CSV table of C-alpha atoms in Angstrom, one decimal:
chain,number,residue,atom,x,y,z
A,379,MET,CA,-81.9,70.0,224.9
A,380,GLY,CA,-80.2,73.4,224.5
A,381,THR,CA,-79.2,75.5,227.5
A,382,ILE,CA,-80.7,78.9,228.2
A,383,LYS,CA,-77.6,80.5,226.8
A,384,ASP,CA,-78.0,78.5,223.5
A,385,ASP,CA,-81.6,79.6,223.2
A,386,PHE,CA,-80.6,83.2,223.8
A,387,LEU,CA,-77.9,83.1,221.1
A,388,LYS,CA,-80.3,81.5,218.6
A,389,GLU,CA,-82.9,84.2,219.3
A,390,GLU,CA,-80.2,86.9,219.0
A,391,LYS,CA,-79.1,85.4,215.6
A,392,ALA,CA,-82.7,85.3,214.4
A,393,ASN,CA,-83.3,88.9,215.3
A,394,LYS,CA,-80.1,90.0,213.5
A,395,LYS,CA,-81.2,88.2,210.3
A,396,GLN,CA,-84.4,90.1,210.4
A,397,LEU,CA,-82.6,93.5,210.6
A,398,SER,CA,-81.4,95.0,207.3
A,399,LYS,CA,-77.7,96.0,207.1
A,400,TYR,CA,-78.8,99.6,207.6
A,401,GLU,CA,-80.7,98.9,210.8
A,402,GLN,CA,-77.7,96.9,212.0
A,403,ALA,CA,-75.5,99.9,211.3
A,404,LEU,CA,-77.8,102.2,213.3
A,405,LYS,CA,-77.4,100.0,216.3
A,406,LYS,CA,-73.7,100.9,216.4
A,407,TYR,CA,-74.6,104.6,217.3
A,408,ASN,CA,-76.4,106.3,220.0
A,409,THR,CA,-79.5,107.8,218.4
A,410,ASP,CA,-81.4,108.4,221.7
A,411,ILE,CA,-80.6,112.1,221.8
A,412,ASP,CA,-82.2,114.8,224.0
A,413,ASP,CA,-83.2,117.9,222.0
A,414,LYS,CA,-82.8,120.2,225.0
A,415,ALA,CA,-79.2,118.9,225.6
A,416,VAL,CA,-78.5,119.7,221.9
A,417,GLN,CA,-79.9,123.2,222.3
A,418,GLU,CA,-77.8,123.8,225.3
A,419,ALA,CA,-74.6,122.5,223.6
A,420,VAL,CA,-75.2,124.8,220.6
A,421,ARG,CA,-76.0,127.8,222.9
A,422,LYS,CA,-72.7,127.3,224.6
A,423,ILE,CA,-70.7,127.0,221.4
A,424,ILE,CA,-72.3,130.2,220.0
A,425,ALA,CA,-71.7,132.1,223.2
A,426,GLU,CA,-68.1,131.0,223.8
A,427,LYS,CA,-66.6,130.2,220.4
A,428,VAL,CA,-68.3,132.2,217.7
A,429,PRO,CA,-66.8,135.6,218.6
A,430,GLU,CA,-63.2,134.3,218.0
A,431,ASN,CA,-64.2,133.3,214.4
A,432,ASP,CA,-65.7,136.6,213.5
A,433,THR,CA,-62.6,137.5,211.5
A,434,MET,CA,-61.7,138.6,207.9
A,435,GLU,CA,-59.7,135.4,207.5
A,436,VAL,CA,-62.8,133.3,208.3
A,437,LYS,CA,-65.0,135.4,206.0
A,438,LYS,CA,-62.5,134.9,203.2
A,439,PHE,CA,-62.6,131.2,203.7
A,440,LEU,CA,-66.4,131.2,203.8
A,441,MET,CA,-66.5,133.0,200.4
A,442,GLY,CA,-64.7,130.0,198.9
A,443,SER,CA,-67.1,127.5,200.4
A,444,ILE,CA,-70.3,129.0,198.9
A,445,GLU,CA,-72.4,127.0,196.5
A,446,LEU,CA,-73.8,129.7,194.4
A,447,THR,CA,-77.3,128.5,193.6
A,448,THR,CA,-80.2,129.4,191.2
A,449,LEU,CA,-83.2,127.2,191.5
A,450,LYS,CA,-86.0,129.4,190.3
A,451,THR,CA,-89.0,128.6,188.2
A,452,THR,CA,-88.0,131.5,186.0
A,453,ASP,CA,-84.5,130.2,185.2
A,454,CYS,CA,-83.7,129.8,181.5
A,455,ASP,CA,-80.6,129.2,179.4
A,456,THR,CA,-80.0,132.9,179.1
A,457,SER,CA,-80.3,133.7,182.8
A,458,VAL,CA,-78.2,130.7,183.9
A,459,MET,CA,-75.5,131.7,181.3
A,460,ALA,CA,-75.4,135.2,182.8
A,461,PHE,CA,-75.3,133.7,186.3
A,462,THR,CA,-72.3,131.6,185.4
A,463,ASP,CA,-70.6,134.5,183.7
A,464,ARG,CA,-70.6,136.4,187.0
A,465,VAL,CA,-68.4,133.6,188.4
A,466,ASN,CA,-66.1,134.0,185.5
A,467,ALA,CA,-66.0,137.8,186.0
A,468,PHE,CA,-65.4,137.5,189.7
A,469,ASP,CA,-62.3,135.5,189.2
A,470,GLU,CA,-60.9,138.3,187.0
A,471,GLN,CA,-62.1,141.3,189.2
A,472,TYR,CA,-61.2,139.8,192.6
A,473,PRO,CA,-58.0,137.7,192.0
A,474,ASP,CA,-57.0,137.9,195.6
A,475,LEU,CA,-60.3,136.3,196.9
A,476,PRO,CA,-61.2,132.7,196.5
A,477,HIS,CA,-63.9,131.9,193.9
A,478,VAL,CA,-67.1,130.1,195.0
A,479,ALA,CA,-66.8,126.4,195.4
A,480,THR,CA,-69.8,125.4,193.2
A,481,ILE,CA,-72.5,126.6,190.9
A,482,CYS,CA,-75.8,124.7,191.6
A,483,VAL,CA,-78.6,124.5,189.1
A,484,TYR,CA,-81.4,122.2,187.9
A,485,PRO,CA,-80.2,119.3,185.7
A,486,CYS,CA,-81.6,120.8,182.5
A,487,PHE,CA,-79.0,123.6,182.8
A,488,ALA,CA,-75.9,121.4,183.5
A,489,SER,CA,-74.7,121.7,179.9
A,490,VAL,CA,-75.2,125.5,179.9
A,491,VAL,CA,-73.0,125.9,183.0
A,492,ALA,CA,-70.5,123.4,181.6
A,493,ASP,CA,-70.2,125.3,178.3
A,494,THR,CA,-70.1,128.8,180.0
A,495,LEU,CA,-67.9,128.2,183.0
A,496,GLU,CA,-64.2,129.2,182.5
A,497,VAL,CA,-62.9,129.1,186.1
A,498,GLU,CA,-61.0,126.0,187.1
A,499,GLY,CA,-61.9,124.4,190.4
A,500,VAL,CA,-65.5,125.4,190.5
A,501,GLU,CA,-67.8,122.4,190.7
A,502,ILE,CA,-71.1,122.0,188.7
A,503,ALA,CA,-73.8,120.7,191.0
A,504,CYS,CA,-77.2,119.7,190.0
A,505,VAL,CA,-80.2,119.0,192.2
A,506,SER,CA,-81.6,115.7,191.0
A,507,GLY,CA,-83.9,112.8,191.9
A,508,SER,CA,-87.1,114.7,191.7
A,509,PHE,CA,-85.9,117.7,193.8
A,510,PRO,CA,-87.3,118.9,196.2
A,511,SER,CA,-89.8,116.2,197.1
A,512,SER,CA,-88.0,113.1,196.0
A,513,GLN,CA,-91.4,111.7,195.2
A,514,ALA,CA,-91.0,109.9,191.9
A,515,LEU,CA,-90.3,106.4,190.6
A,516,ILE,CA,-86.7,105.4,191.2
A,517,GLU,CA,-86.2,104.8,187.5
A,518,VAL,CA,-87.1,108.4,186.8
A,519,LYS,CA,-84.7,109.7,189.6
A,520,VAL,CA,-81.9,107.5,188.3
A,521,ALA,CA,-82.4,108.7,184.7
A,522,GLU,CA,-82.4,112.3,185.7
A,523,THR,CA,-79.2,111.9,187.7
A,524,ALA,CA,-77.4,110.0,184.9
A,525,LEU,CA,-78.5,112.7,182.3
A,526,ALA,CA,-77.2,115.5,184.6
A,527,ILE,CA,-73.8,113.8,184.9
A,528,LYS,CA,-73.7,113.2,181.1
A,529,ASP,CA,-74.4,116.9,180.5
A,530,GLY,CA,-71.5,118.0,182.8
A,531,ALA,CA,-72.6,117.9,186.4
A,532,THR,CA,-69.6,117.1,188.7
A,533,GLU,CA,-71.7,116.8,191.9
A,534,ILE,CA,-75.3,115.7,192.5
A,535,ASP,CA,-77.6,116.9,195.3
A,536,ILE,CA,-80.6,114.5,196.0
A,537,VAL,CA,-83.3,114.5,198.7
A,538,MET,CA,-83.6,111.5,201.0
A,539,PRO,CA,-87.0,109.9,200.6
A,540,VAL,CA,-88.4,111.6,203.7
A,541,GLY,CA,-91.7,109.8,203.5
A,542,LYS,CA,-90.1,106.4,203.6
A,543,PHE,CA,-87.9,107.4,206.4
A,544,LEU,CA,-90.7,108.7,208.6
A,545,CYS,CA,-92.7,105.6,208.0
A,546,GLY,CA,-89.8,103.5,209.3
A,547,ASP,CA,-89.0,102.0,205.9
A,548,TYR,CA,-85.2,102.5,206.4
A,549,GLU,CA,-84.3,99.8,204.0
A,550,GLY,CA,-86.4,101.3,201.2
A,551,CYS,CA,-85.0,104.8,202.0
A,552,CYS,CA,-81.4,103.6,201.8
A,553,GLU,CA,-81.9,101.5,198.7
A,554,ASP,CA,-83.1,104.6,196.9
A,555,ILE,CA,-80.0,106.5,198.0
A,556,ALA,CA,-77.7,103.6,197.0
A,557,GLU,CA,-79.2,103.4,193.5
A,558,LEU,CA,-78.7,107.1,193.0
A,559,LYS,CA,-75.1,106.8,194.2
A,560,ALA,CA,-74.6,104.0,191.7
A,561,ALA,CA,-75.9,106.4,189.0
A,562,CYS,CA,-73.4,109.0,190.2
A,563,GLY,CA,-70.4,106.7,189.9
A,564,ASP,CA,-67.3,108.6,190.9
A,565,LYS,CA,-69.1,112.0,191.1
A,566,ALA,CA,-69.8,113.3,194.6
A,567,MET,CA,-73.4,112.9,195.9
A,568,LYS,CA,-75.0,115.1,198.6
A,569,VAL,CA,-78.0,113.7,200.5
A,570,ILE,CA,-80.4,116.3,201.7
A,571,LEU,CA,-82.1,115.2,204.9
A,572,GLU,CA,-84.8,118.0,205.0
A,573,THR,CA,-84.2,118.4,208.7
A,574,GLY,CA,-87.1,120.7,209.2
A,575,ASP,CA,-89.5,117.9,208.2
A,576,ILE,CA,-87.8,115.1,210.3
A,577,VAL,CA,-87.7,117.5,213.3
A,578,THR,CA,-86.1,115.7,216.2
A,579,ALA,CA,-82.4,115.3,217.0
A,580,SER,CA,-82.9,111.6,217.2
A,581,ASN,CA,-84.4,111.5,213.7
A,582,ILE,CA,-81.7,113.7,212.3
A,583,LYS,CA,-79.0,111.5,213.8
A,584,LYS,CA,-80.6,108.4,212.3
A,585,ALA,CA,-81.1,110.0,208.9
A,586,SER,CA,-77.5,111.1,208.8
A,587,ILE,CA,-76.1,107.7,209.6
A,588,LEU,CA,-78.4,105.9,207.2
A,589,SER,CA,-77.5,108.3,204.4
A,590,MET,CA,-73.8,107.9,204.9
A,591,TYR,CA,-74.0,104.1,205.0
A,592,ALA,CA,-76.2,104.2,201.8
A,593,GLY,CA,-73.5,106.1,199.9
A,594,ALA,CA,-73.7,109.8,200.7
A,595,ASP,CA,-70.4,111.7,200.1
A,596,TYR,CA,-71.9,114.7,201.9
A,597,ILE,CA,-75.0,115.2,204.0
A,598,LYS,CA,-76.9,118.4,203.7
A,599,THR,CA,-79.6,120.0,205.9
A,600,SER,CA,-82.3,121.3,203.6
A,601,THR,CA,-83.7,122.1,200.2
A,602,GLY,CA,-84.7,125.6,201.3
A,603,LYS,CA,-88.1,124.9,200.0
A,604,GLU,CA,-89.8,124.0,203.3
A,605,LYS,CA,-91.0,126.2,206.1
A,606,VAL,CA,-88.0,125.2,208.3
A,607,SER,CA,-84.6,125.0,206.8
A,608,ALA,CA,-81.1,124.7,208.3
A,609,THR,CA,-80.7,125.3,212.0
A,610,PRO,CA,-77.6,125.3,214.2
A,611,GLU,CA,-79.1,122.4,216.2
A,612,ALA,CA,-79.5,120.2,213.1
A,613,ALA,CA,-76.0,121.1,212.0
A,614,TYR,CA,-74.6,120.1,215.4
A,615,VAL,CA,-76.3,116.7,215.3
A,616,MET,CA,-75.3,116.1,211.7
A,617,CYS,CA,-71.6,117.0,212.5
A,618,GLN,CA,-71.7,114.6,215.5
A,619,ALA,CA,-72.9,111.8,213.2
A,620,ILE,CA,-70.2,112.6,210.6
A,621,LYS,CA,-67.5,112.4,213.4
A,622,GLU,CA,-68.8,109.2,214.8
A,623,TYR,CA,-69.1,107.6,211.3
A,624,TYR,CA,-65.6,108.7,210.6
A,625,ASP,CA,-64.3,107.2,213.8
A,626,GLU,CA,-66.2,103.9,213.0
A,627,THR,CA,-65.3,103.6,209.3
A,628,GLY,CA,-62.4,105.9,208.6
A,629,ILE,CA,-64.5,107.5,205.8
A,630,GLN,CA,-64.7,111.3,205.7
A,631,ILE,CA,-68.1,112.8,204.7
A,632,GLY,CA,-68.7,116.4,203.8
A,633,PHE,CA,-71.2,118.7,205.4
A,634,LYS,CA,-73.4,121.3,203.8
A,635,PRO,CA,-75.9,123.5,205.6
A,636,ALA,CA,-78.4,125.1,203.2
A,637,GLY,CA,-81.6,127.1,203.3
A,638,GLY,CA,-82.2,130.0,205.6
A,639,ILE,CA,-78.5,131.1,205.7
A,640,ASN,CA,-79.4,134.8,205.6
A,641,SER,CA,-76.4,136.6,207.1
A,642,VAL,CA,-72.6,136.5,207.5
A,643,MET,CA,-73.1,135.7,211.2
A,644,ASP,CA,-75.3,132.7,210.3
A,645,ALA,CA,-72.4,131.4,208.2
A,646,ILE,CA,-69.9,132.0,211.0
A,647,ILE,CA,-72.1,130.0,213.4
A,648,TYR,CA,-72.1,127.0,211.1
A,649,TYR,CA,-68.3,127.4,210.5
A,650,THR,CA,-67.8,127.4,214.3
A,651,ILE,CA,-70.0,124.2,214.8
A,652,VAL,CA,-67.9,122.4,212.2
A,653,LYS,CA,-64.7,123.5,213.8
A,654,GLU,CA,-65.7,122.5,217.3
A,655,VAL,CA,-67.3,119.2,216.4
A,656,LEU,CA,-65.3,118.0,213.4
A,657,GLY,CA,-62.1,120.0,213.7
A,658,ASP,CA,-59.8,121.6,211.2
A,659,GLN,CA,-59.7,118.5,208.9
A,660,TRP,CA,-63.2,119.6,207.7
A,661,LEU,CA,-62.4,123.3,207.3
A,662,THR,CA,-61.7,123.2,203.5
A,663,ASN,CA,-64.0,124.1,200.7
A,664,LYS,CA,-64.1,120.4,199.7
A,665,TRP,CA,-65.6,119.2,203.0
A,666,PHE,CA,-67.5,122.2,204.1
A,667,ARG,CA,-70.0,123.9,201.8
A,668,LEU,CA,-72.6,126.6,202.3
A,669,GLY,CA,-75.8,126.4,200.2
A,670,THR,CA,-76.7,130.0,199.7
A,671,SER,CA,-76.5,132.8,197.1
A,672,ARG,CA,-77.5,135.9,199.1
A,673,LEU,CA,-74.5,135.4,201.3
A,674,ALA,CA,-72.0,136.0,198.5
A,675,ASN,CA,-72.7,139.7,198.2
A,676,GLN,CA,-72.8,140.1,202.0
A,677,LEU,CA,-69.4,138.5,202.5
A,678,LEU,CA,-67.9,140.4,199.5
A,679,SER,CA,-69.2,143.7,201.0
A,680,GLU,CA,-67.6,142.9,204.4
A,681,LEU,CA,-64.3,141.9,202.8
A,682,GLU,CA,-64.2,145.0,200.6
A,683,GLY,CA,-65.4,147.4,203.4
A,684,HIS,CA,-68.4,148.8,201.4
A,685,GLU,CA,-71.6,147.5,199.9
A,686,VAL,CA,-71.1,145.4,196.8
A,687,LYS,CA,-73.8,143.9,194.7
A,688,PHE,CA,-71.8,141.7,192.3
A,689,PHE,CA,-73.8,138.5,192.1
């Protein structure tokens, strides 16, 4: 007859077997987070740290972290070509300023950007996997992703299957992400959490960790297509998750706030959160991106000292 300790160990082993590898990964992290504590931490960072980052040097850096994006129903080959040509022209007209990090378009325009872009170091990102809902058969999402890469995409932005996540199907959610990462191969993949839909700090922490374990190279706040997009509170929790994941695994994951970044000060706030939570190691245009287009002209205007409408 086994001892109580033996019975306990057997039960613990049985429970572990029932958990997916992703659920086991979640257990390594504290996901019981108080939303009010997050709000207070963010309030303190904004009040105490943001002013020191409101500098021309930071604004210049932010210019080089922008993912210049066009995701309109009215996009066409001609408009996307003209959009890309502005990036080419910027490099010529403003040689002392960093060019944008990325041009982000729908997959059907990957080849247009690839054929038009002349500036070295600018990535071509495509939203894929049935953006923005992620509600499609996985075979369709994989095919779209593979075709985008074939046509010249160097980065892929997908949306986490939010419905599966909210239903507690963490394994199904992660398997989708993993399959899309397999389709990306060595190309970077960003996973959009749609933080406005998963709402709580606890959910945002869980979604961040699951996405990273499933293969995300970056985690991103939002599509910009929902009522609530990026918030400083969501960014804070995501950066905490990235830091803890790095401490646990040694793998560095990038961060991209997107949606609702309407002003230079918004961008400085996100920069400050990254700096305070993740540190200088993340303050490069590889590891920190800003999903916005309106910000480009605003930053350029501040850097030039007068209103500029270039993009």
